[in-house]
Amino acid sequence: MDPAETEQFKHVLSTQGALVSQQEATLRKVMEALQQLTTSVTQLDGRLDHVATQLTSVMTTDSFPPQSTPPAAPPGSQSLLPREPFITIPARYSGDLGTCSQFLHQCSLVFSQQPATYATDQSKTAFIMSLCSDKASAWELAFSQHNPVLCSDYSAFTSEMRRVFDHPVKGKEAVSQLLSLNQGRNSVSQYALDFRILSAECGWDQAALQAVFLKGLSEEIKDELATRDETTSLEELIKLATRLDNRLRERQREKAEGRRARSFSSSTSRPHQQLPTPLRDFSGNLEATSHPPANSEEPMQLGRARLTPAERQRRFHLGLCFYCGQEGHPMGKCPVRPKGEAHQPAGGRW
């Protein structure tokens, strides 16, 4: 081989070797970049899994509030307060003198279950005043205008409110109302409820309460109790009287439904009777009216008895002849009636 060609061949080989080396270096860089990309994708998948887990946990917590203590917040972040339970807002208070304590008690239940919402005395008094109406609203408006400082003191505000409105039935007044209480037209359940409220203020023993409760029952319940054994406590008496009252009321409903069913059955089985169409004689005059004629009785004929009132009424409603009992003609045009027996009633022809 020519030395010149040999040198040229070596140059080409060295050039190709350099190109191969460059390609290898580039390929290594690409592989390194691909490895880094794979690592980044793996890390991103891990983060996505973590986010999905947190979302699932949040959704589960919203749907079913956990009973246990929530997990601790990450370091450096402010811990979240637990969600306060829902509690029904009390009914508005109109100033009834016998229900002030119940109203304030219901408000205190709201405050105890939602301490974060009603953390200050001012928020508590504002909540109470927002539920006042009628006389109670007029009082709280005047009180807040003349005593603004006390409106920020929950204890002082409720004490003043009790002083004005808290006058329930107690002592002798409760005894008087209990002795005059009776069932009337109410159910035994309603009567027993009113009786329990008043008897709680009297402090009487079981025997006395049984006697008073029995005295106020309706006569019908007393009659039913007279056939039963005596009860040993007020609770047994109330349960027995309630059971008897419910059964009697059920029987009354059954009887009423039975009467309605019988009335409906009789009305549907009895055909509807219509008044006959007024008949006309050949001159065009009406032969029948809405009532049978007063002088429609036939005199006694040989072999023919006088029509009874029921038979006359039947023939009238069916449009039959009062003489022969056939249809299609009035008595005045009866073909079988002797001509000489026709008579004219007083007041003209009918």
Tab-separated table of C-alpha atoms in Angstrom:
chain	number	residue	atom	x	y	z
A	1	MET	CA	0.000	0.000	0.000
A	2	ASP	CA	1.198	3.469	-0.860
A	3	PRO	CA	2.464	5.382	2.224
A	4	ALA	CA	0.275	8.329	1.297
A	5	GLU	CA	-2.815	6.151	1.273
A	6	THR	CA	-1.784	4.660	4.573
A	7	GLU	CA	-1.518	8.072	6.176
A	8	GLN	CA	-4.877	9.053	4.753
A	9	PHE	CA	-6.453	5.859	6.070
A	10	LYS	CA	-4.999	6.496	9.546
A	11	HIS	CA	-6.360	10.042	9.482
A	12	VAL	CA	-9.802	8.794	8.595
A	13	LEU	CA	-9.693	6.202	11.359
A	14	SER	CA	-8.622	8.765	13.948
A	15	THR	CA	-11.379	11.098	12.820
A	16	GLN	CA	-13.952	8.322	13.088
A	17	GLY	CA	-12.625	7.408	16.527
A	18	ALA	CA	-13.025	10.998	17.683
A	19	LEU	CA	-16.601	11.051	16.396
A	20	VAL	CA	-17.370	7.795	18.166
A	21	SER	CA	-15.945	9.192	21.392
A	22	GLN	CA	-18.128	12.292	21.043
A	23	GLN	CA	-21.194	10.120	20.415
A	24	GLU	CA	-20.413	8.051	23.498
A	25	ALA	CA	-20.069	11.205	25.619
A	26	THR	CA	-23.362	12.551	24.291
A	27	LEU	CA	-25.058	9.203	24.922
A	28	ARG	CA	-23.778	9.169	28.514
A	29	LYS	CA	-25.221	12.654	29.060
A	30	VAL	CA	-28.561	11.560	27.631
A	31	MET	CA	-28.595	8.510	29.901
A	32	GLU	CA	-27.804	10.672	32.922
A	33	ALA	CA	-30.609	13.091	32.021
A	34	LEU	CA	-33.001	10.179	31.538
A	35	GLN	CA	-32.028	8.791	34.928
A	36	GLN	CA	-32.680	12.166	36.552
A	37	LEU	CA	-36.047	12.387	34.792
A	38	THR	CA	-36.977	8.924	36.027
A	39	THR	CA	-36.054	9.917	39.575
A	40	SER	CA	-38.160	13.094	39.307
A	41	VAL	CA	-41.159	11.153	38.005
A	42	THR	CA	-40.833	8.680	40.866
A	43	GLN	CA	-40.737	11.514	43.401
A	44	LEU	CA	-43.758	13.157	41.716
A	45	ASP	CA	-45.706	9.896	41.927
A	46	GLY	CA	-44.940	9.705	45.624
A	47	ARG	CA	-46.151	13.253	46.170
A	48	LEU	CA	-49.346	12.588	44.195
A	49	ASP	CA	-50.020	9.503	46.307
A	50	HIS	CA	-49.521	11.588	49.446
A	51	VAL	CA	-51.918	14.293	48.192
A	52	ALA	CA	-54.524	11.658	47.282
A	53	THR	CA	-54.224	10.135	50.748
A	54	GLN	CA	-54.710	13.532	52.371
A	55	LEU	CA	-57.764	14.267	50.176
A	56	THR	CA	-59.321	10.937	51.092
A	57	SER	CA	-58.677	11.621	54.769
A	58	VAL	CA	-60.270	15.079	54.547
A	59	MET	CA	-63.358	13.763	52.743
A	60	THR	CA	-63.758	10.964	55.270
A	61	THR	CA	-63.430	13.426	58.138
A	62	ASP	CA	-66.099	15.712	56.644
A	63	SER	CA	-68.546	12.862	56.099
A	64	PHE	CA	-67.936	11.062	59.403
A	65	PRO	CA	-66.453	13.301	62.098
A	66	PRO	CA	-63.889	11.281	64.080
A	67	GLN	CA	-64.613	10.554	67.694
A	68	SER	CA	-60.952	10.407	68.660
A	69	THR	CA	-58.515	13.270	68.965
A	70	PRO	CA	-57.428	14.562	65.528
A	71	PRO	CA	-53.763	13.998	64.539
A	72	ALA	CA	-51.244	16.584	65.587
A	73	ALA	CA	-50.534	19.354	63.112
A	74	PRO	CA	-47.121	19.456	61.398
A	75	PRO	CA	-44.406	21.366	63.275
A	76	GLY	CA	-44.467	25.068	62.644
A	77	SER	CA	-48.154	25.210	61.634
A	78	GLN	CA	-51.002	26.439	63.807
A	79	SER	CA	-53.202	23.613	65.149
A	80	LEU	CA	-56.816	23.641	63.931
A	81	LEU	CA	-59.666	23.761	66.479
A	82	PRO	CA	-62.058	20.768	66.445
A	83	ARG	CA	-65.394	21.324	64.763
A	84	GLU	CA	-68.122	22.253	67.255
A	85	PRO	CA	-71.201	20.019	67.337
A	86	PHE	CA	-74.479	21.241	65.900
A	87	ILE	CA	-77.226	22.008	68.417
A	88	THR	CA	-80.711	23.300	67.750
A	89	ILE	CA	-81.313	26.963	68.553
A	90	PRO	CA	-83.972	27.426	71.280
A	91	ALA	CA	-87.398	28.774	70.390
A	92	ARG	CA	-87.942	32.506	70.714
A	93	TYR	CA	-88.897	33.715	74.200
A	94	SER	CA	-91.896	36.054	74.321
A	95	GLY	CA	-91.793	36.853	78.038
A	96	ASP	CA	-93.942	34.054	79.443
A	97	LEU	CA	-93.526	34.167	83.223
A	98	GLY	CA	-93.519	30.385	83.573
A	99	THR	CA	-90.902	29.425	80.976
A	100	CYS	CA	-87.965	31.788	81.591
A	101	SER	CA	-85.872	29.128	83.351
A	102	GLN	CA	-86.405	26.630	80.524
A	103	PHE	CA	-85.354	29.226	77.946
A	104	LEU	CA	-82.161	30.195	79.774
A	105	HIS	CA	-81.331	26.532	80.364
A	106	GLN	CA	-81.595	25.790	76.638
A	107	CYS	CA	-79.343	28.764	75.883
A	108	SER	CA	-76.756	27.481	78.376
A	109	LEU	CA	-76.730	24.135	76.545
A	110	VAL	CA	-75.814	25.942	73.335
A	111	PHE	CA	-72.998	27.802	75.095
A	112	SER	CA	-71.591	24.608	76.621
A	113	GLN	CA	-71.577	22.732	73.303
A	114	GLN	CA	-70.134	25.627	71.271
A	115	PRO	CA	-67.597	27.278	73.608
A	116	ALA	CA	-65.471	28.711	70.797
A	117	THR	CA	-68.429	30.494	69.192
A	118	TYR	CA	-69.687	31.924	72.491
A	119	ALA	CA	-66.396	32.514	74.259
A	120	THR	CA	-67.281	35.937	75.714
A	121	ASP	CA	-70.072	37.169	77.962
A	122	GLN	CA	-71.058	39.728	75.351
A	123	SER	CA	-71.610	37.047	72.696
A	124	LYS	CA	-73.783	35.064	75.126
A	125	THR	CA	-75.997	38.005	76.084
A	126	ALA	CA	-76.280	39.020	72.418
A	127	PHE	CA	-77.455	35.491	71.574
A	128	ILE	CA	-80.107	35.601	74.314
A	129	MET	CA	-81.336	39.063	73.296
A	130	SER	CA	-81.614	37.983	69.651
A	131	LEU	CA	-84.104	35.283	70.678
A	132	CYS	CA	-86.358	37.626	72.682
A	133	SER	CA	-89.708	38.695	71.221
A	134	ASP	CA	-92.843	40.596	72.272
A	135	LYS	CA	-92.608	41.632	75.949
A	136	ALA	CA	-89.169	40.109	76.425
A	137	SER	CA	-87.845	42.029	73.413
A	138	ALA	CA	-89.268	45.310	74.734
A	139	TRP	CA	-87.644	44.668	78.112
A	140	GLU	CA	-84.191	43.786	76.732
A	141	LEU	CA	-84.230	46.880	74.499
A	142	ALA	CA	-84.973	49.187	77.435
A	143	PHE	CA	-82.499	47.346	79.661
A	144	SER	CA	-79.661	47.531	77.123
A	145	GLN	CA	-80.210	51.254	76.610
A	146	HIS	CA	-80.104	52.091	80.333
A	147	ASN	CA	-77.587	49.409	81.414
A	148	PRO	CA	-75.106	48.894	78.561
A	149	VAL	CA	-72.395	47.674	80.939
A	150	LEU	CA	-74.557	44.868	82.358
A	151	CYS	CA	-75.268	43.636	78.827
A	152	SER	CA	-71.607	42.598	78.663
A	153	ASP	CA	-71.907	40.620	81.921
A	154	TYR	CA	-73.635	37.296	81.280
A	155	SER	CA	-74.241	36.475	84.946
A	156	ALA	CA	-75.655	39.916	85.780
A	157	PHE	CA	-77.849	39.954	82.674
A	158	THR	CA	-79.389	36.529	83.326
A	159	SER	CA	-79.933	37.361	87.018
A	160	GLU	CA	-81.857	40.492	86.072
A	161	MET	CA	-83.833	38.577	83.461
A	162	ARG	CA	-84.795	35.930	86.019
A	163	ARG	CA	-85.839	38.641	88.468
A	164	VAL	CA	-88.240	40.077	85.893
A	165	PHE	CA	-89.602	36.978	84.161
A	166	ASP	CA	-88.864	33.896	86.278
A	167	HIS	CA	-92.127	33.464	88.191
A	168	PRO	CA	-93.225	29.849	87.646
A	169	VAL	CA	-96.178	28.206	89.330
A	170	LYS	CA	-94.988	27.003	92.731
A	171	GLY	CA	-96.210	26.259	96.225
A	172	LYS	CA	-99.846	27.032	96.988
A	173	GLU	CA	-100.573	28.175	93.459
A	174	ALA	CA	-99.332	24.844	92.081
A	175	VAL	CA	-101.471	22.973	94.617
A	176	SER	CA	-104.537	25.008	93.662
A	177	GLN	CA	-104.046	24.369	89.954
A	178	LEU	CA	-103.385	20.674	90.552
A	179	LEU	CA	-106.613	20.245	92.531
A	180	SER	CA	-108.640	21.975	89.797
A	181	LEU	CA	-106.973	20.086	86.941
A	182	ASN	CA	-109.145	17.576	85.068
A	183	GLN	CA	-108.985	15.587	81.851
A	184	GLY	CA	-111.963	17.168	80.139
A	185	ARG	CA	-111.947	16.399	76.407
A	186	ASN	CA	-108.171	15.861	76.343
A	187	SER	CA	-106.488	12.494	76.155
A	188	VAL	CA	-105.140	10.837	79.296
A	189	SER	CA	-101.607	11.357	77.955
A	190	GLN	CA	-102.066	15.133	77.773
A	191	TYR	CA	-103.768	15.216	81.168
A	192	ALA	CA	-100.932	13.159	82.695
A	193	LEU	CA	-98.313	15.529	81.256
A	194	ASP	CA	-99.958	18.583	82.828
A	195	PHE	CA	-100.404	16.631	86.062
A	196	ARG	CA	-96.715	15.681	86.248
A	197	ILE	CA	-95.580	19.287	85.760
A	198	LEU	CA	-97.762	20.602	88.581
A	199	SER	CA	-97.233	17.648	90.922
A	200	ALA	CA	-93.452	18.153	90.751
A	201	GLU	CA	-93.939	21.497	92.520
A	202	CYS	CA	-96.191	20.103	95.267
A	203	GLY	CA	-94.032	17.418	96.861
A	204	TRP	CA	-96.950	15.141	97.728
A	205	ASP	CA	-96.660	11.399	98.355
A	206	GLN	CA	-97.821	8.687	95.949
A	207	ALA	CA	-101.144	7.990	97.672
A	208	ALA	CA	-102.233	11.631	97.562
A	209	LEU	CA	-101.155	12.050	93.939
A	210	GLN	CA	-103.044	8.896	92.902
A	211	ALA	CA	-106.231	10.156	94.527
A	212	VAL	CA	-105.996	13.575	92.856
A	213	PHE	CA	-105.118	12.072	89.465
A	214	LEU	CA	-108.035	9.643	89.646
A	215	LYS	CA	-110.395	12.462	90.629
A	216	GLY	CA	-109.533	14.456	87.493
A	217	LEU	CA	-110.096	11.606	85.022
A	218	SER	CA	-113.180	11.505	82.806
A	219	GLU	CA	-116.206	9.532	83.987
A	220	GLU	CA	-115.750	6.991	81.199
A	221	ILE	CA	-112.186	6.184	82.289
A	222	LYS	CA	-113.273	6.021	85.932
A	223	ASP	CA	-115.936	3.445	85.019
A	224	GLU	CA	-113.331	1.325	83.246
A	225	LEU	CA	-110.898	1.590	86.174
A	226	ALA	CA	-113.630	0.483	88.576
A	227	THR	CA	-113.581	-2.974	86.979
A	228	ARG	CA	-109.795	-3.335	87.383
A	229	ASP	CA	-107.617	-4.056	90.386
A	230	GLU	CA	-106.278	-1.051	92.263
A	231	THR	CA	-102.810	0.172	91.296
A	232	THR	CA	-99.980	0.564	93.797
A	233	SER	CA	-98.290	3.662	92.362
A	234	LEU	CA	-99.005	6.757	90.327
A	235	GLU	CA	-97.000	5.421	87.380
A	236	GLU	CA	-99.077	2.231	87.233
A	237	LEU	CA	-102.288	4.266	87.399
A	238	ILE	CA	-101.153	6.565	84.575
A	239	LYS	CA	-100.100	3.624	82.381
A	240	LEU	CA	-103.385	1.778	82.943
A	241	ALA	CA	-105.529	4.874	82.364
A	242	THR	CA	-103.571	5.738	79.212
A	243	ARG	CA	-103.990	2.219	77.830
A	244	LEU	CA	-107.741	2.254	78.510
A	245	ASP	CA	-108.133	5.715	76.988
A	246	ASN	CA	-106.281	4.714	73.823
A	247	ARG	CA	-108.434	1.603	73.455
A	248	LEU	CA	-111.689	3.516	73.977
A	249	ARG	CA	-110.687	6.143	71.427
A	250	GLU	CA	-109.790	3.384	68.977
A	251	ARG	CA	-113.217	1.781	69.468
A	252	GLN	CA	-114.898	5.136	68.870
A	253	ARG	CA	-113.034	5.461	65.571
A	254	GLU	CA	-114.018	1.901	64.605
A	255	LYS	CA	-117.686	2.610	65.371
A	256	ALA	CA	-117.613	5.845	63.388
A	257	GLU	CA	-116.071	4.066	60.394
A	258	GLY	CA	-118.706	1.326	60.663
A	259	ARG	CA	-121.537	3.878	60.679
A	260	ARG	CA	-120.082	5.622	57.635
A	261	ALA	CA	-119.737	2.294	55.813
A	262	ARG	CA	-123.349	1.291	56.573
A	263	SER	CA	-124.634	4.708	55.523
A	264	PHE	CA	-122.715	4.508	52.251
A	265	SER	CA	-123.933	0.953	51.606
A	266	SER	CA	-127.579	1.850	52.187
A	267	SER	CA	-127.340	4.941	49.982
A	268	THR	CA	-125.818	2.966	47.090
A	269	SER	CA	-128.213	-0.005	47.383
A	270	ARG	CA	-131.391	2.173	47.443
A	271	PRO	CA	-132.303	3.277	43.881
A	272	HIS	CA	-132.615	6.951	43.334
A	273	GLN	CA	-136.254	7.863	42.905
A	274	GLN	CA	-137.038	10.571	40.420
A	275	LEU	CA	-140.258	12.472	40.188
A	276	PRO	CA	-142.347	11.446	37.169
A	277	THR	CA	-142.548	13.717	34.193
A	278	PRO	CA	-145.764	15.743	34.411
A	279	LEU	CA	-148.453	14.273	32.143
A	280	ARG	CA	-150.523	16.428	29.857
A	281	ASP	CA	-154.076	15.875	28.713
A	282	PHE	CA	-155.111	16.346	25.120
A	283	SER	CA	-155.696	20.060	25.714
A	284	GLY	CA	-152.076	20.560	26.783
A	285	ASN	CA	-152.815	21.194	30.481
A	286	LEU	CA	-150.589	19.617	33.116
A	287	GLU	CA	-152.175	16.536	34.703
A	288	ALA	CA	-149.585	15.978	37.470
A	289	THR	CA	-147.641	18.284	39.799
A	290	SER	CA	-144.684	17.772	42.123
A	291	HIS	CA	-147.037	16.453	44.835
A	292	PRO	CA	-149.949	14.020	44.590
A	293	PRO	CA	-153.337	15.801	44.452
A	294	ALA	CA	-155.093	16.213	47.746
A	295	ASN	CA	-158.381	14.844	46.386
A	296	SER	CA	-156.838	11.798	44.707
A	297	GLU	CA	-158.649	9.319	46.910
A	298	GLU	CA	-161.201	7.205	45.091
A	299	PRO	CA	-164.579	6.809	46.765
A	300	MET	CA	-165.591	3.303	47.742
A	301	GLN	CA	-166.642	1.307	44.679
A	302	LEU	CA	-168.387	-1.953	44.522
A	303	GLY	CA	-165.638	-4.522	44.800
A	304	ARG	CA	-162.892	-1.833	44.973
A	305	ALA	CA	-161.247	-0.617	48.241
A	306	ARG	CA	-159.915	2.881	48.896
A	307	LEU	CA	-156.167	3.310	48.104
A	308	THR	CA	-153.830	3.521	51.075
A	309	PRO	CA	-151.546	6.593	51.380
A	310	ALA	CA	-148.495	4.436	50.657
A	311	GLU	CA	-150.069	3.017	47.480
A	312	ARG	CA	-151.104	6.478	46.283
A	313	GLN	CA	-147.547	7.711	46.846
A	314	ARG	CA	-146.100	4.728	44.946
A	315	ARG	CA	-148.410	5.221	41.966
A	316	PHE	CA	-147.645	8.938	41.942
A	317	HIS	CA	-143.868	8.435	41.842
A	318	LEU	CA	-144.153	5.728	39.147
A	319	GLY	CA	-146.601	7.737	37.018
A	320	LEU	CA	-149.382	5.128	37.318
A	321	CYS	CA	-153.104	5.697	37.124
A	322	PHE	CA	-154.707	6.179	40.536
A	323	TYR	CA	-157.737	4.110	39.415
A	324	CYS	CA	-156.509	1.072	37.509
A	325	GLY	CA	-152.807	1.167	38.420
A	326	GLN	CA	-151.642	1.063	34.792
A	327	GLU	CA	-149.252	3.522	33.180
A	328	GLY	CA	-149.711	5.770	30.172
A	329	HIS	CA	-152.693	7.815	31.294
A	330	PRO	CA	-153.906	9.855	34.279
A	331	MET	CA	-156.875	8.859	36.372
A	332	GLY	CA	-159.139	11.361	34.583
A	333	LYS	CA	-158.476	9.570	31.275
A	334	CYS	CA	-158.631	6.026	32.667
A	335	PRO	CA	-160.367	3.813	30.049
A	336	VAL	CA	-161.674	1.354	32.643
A	337	ARG	CA	-163.130	3.933	34.969
A	338	PRO	CA	-166.898	4.322	34.632
A	339	LYS	CA	-167.708	7.574	32.907
A	340	GLY	CA	-170.346	8.586	35.390
A	341	GLU	CA	-167.861	8.530	38.316
A	342	ALA	CA	-165.647	11.345	37.074
A	343	HIS	CA	-165.700	14.283	39.410
A	344	GLN	CA	-164.206	17.753	39.411
A	345	PRO	CA	-162.105	18.654	42.483
A	346	ALA	CA	-162.672	22.012	44.075
A	347	GLY	CA	-160.580	24.645	42.356
A	348	GLY	CA	-160.845	23.241	38.829
A	349	ARG	CA	-159.676	20.317	36.832
A	350	TRP	CA	-156.361	18.634	37.725
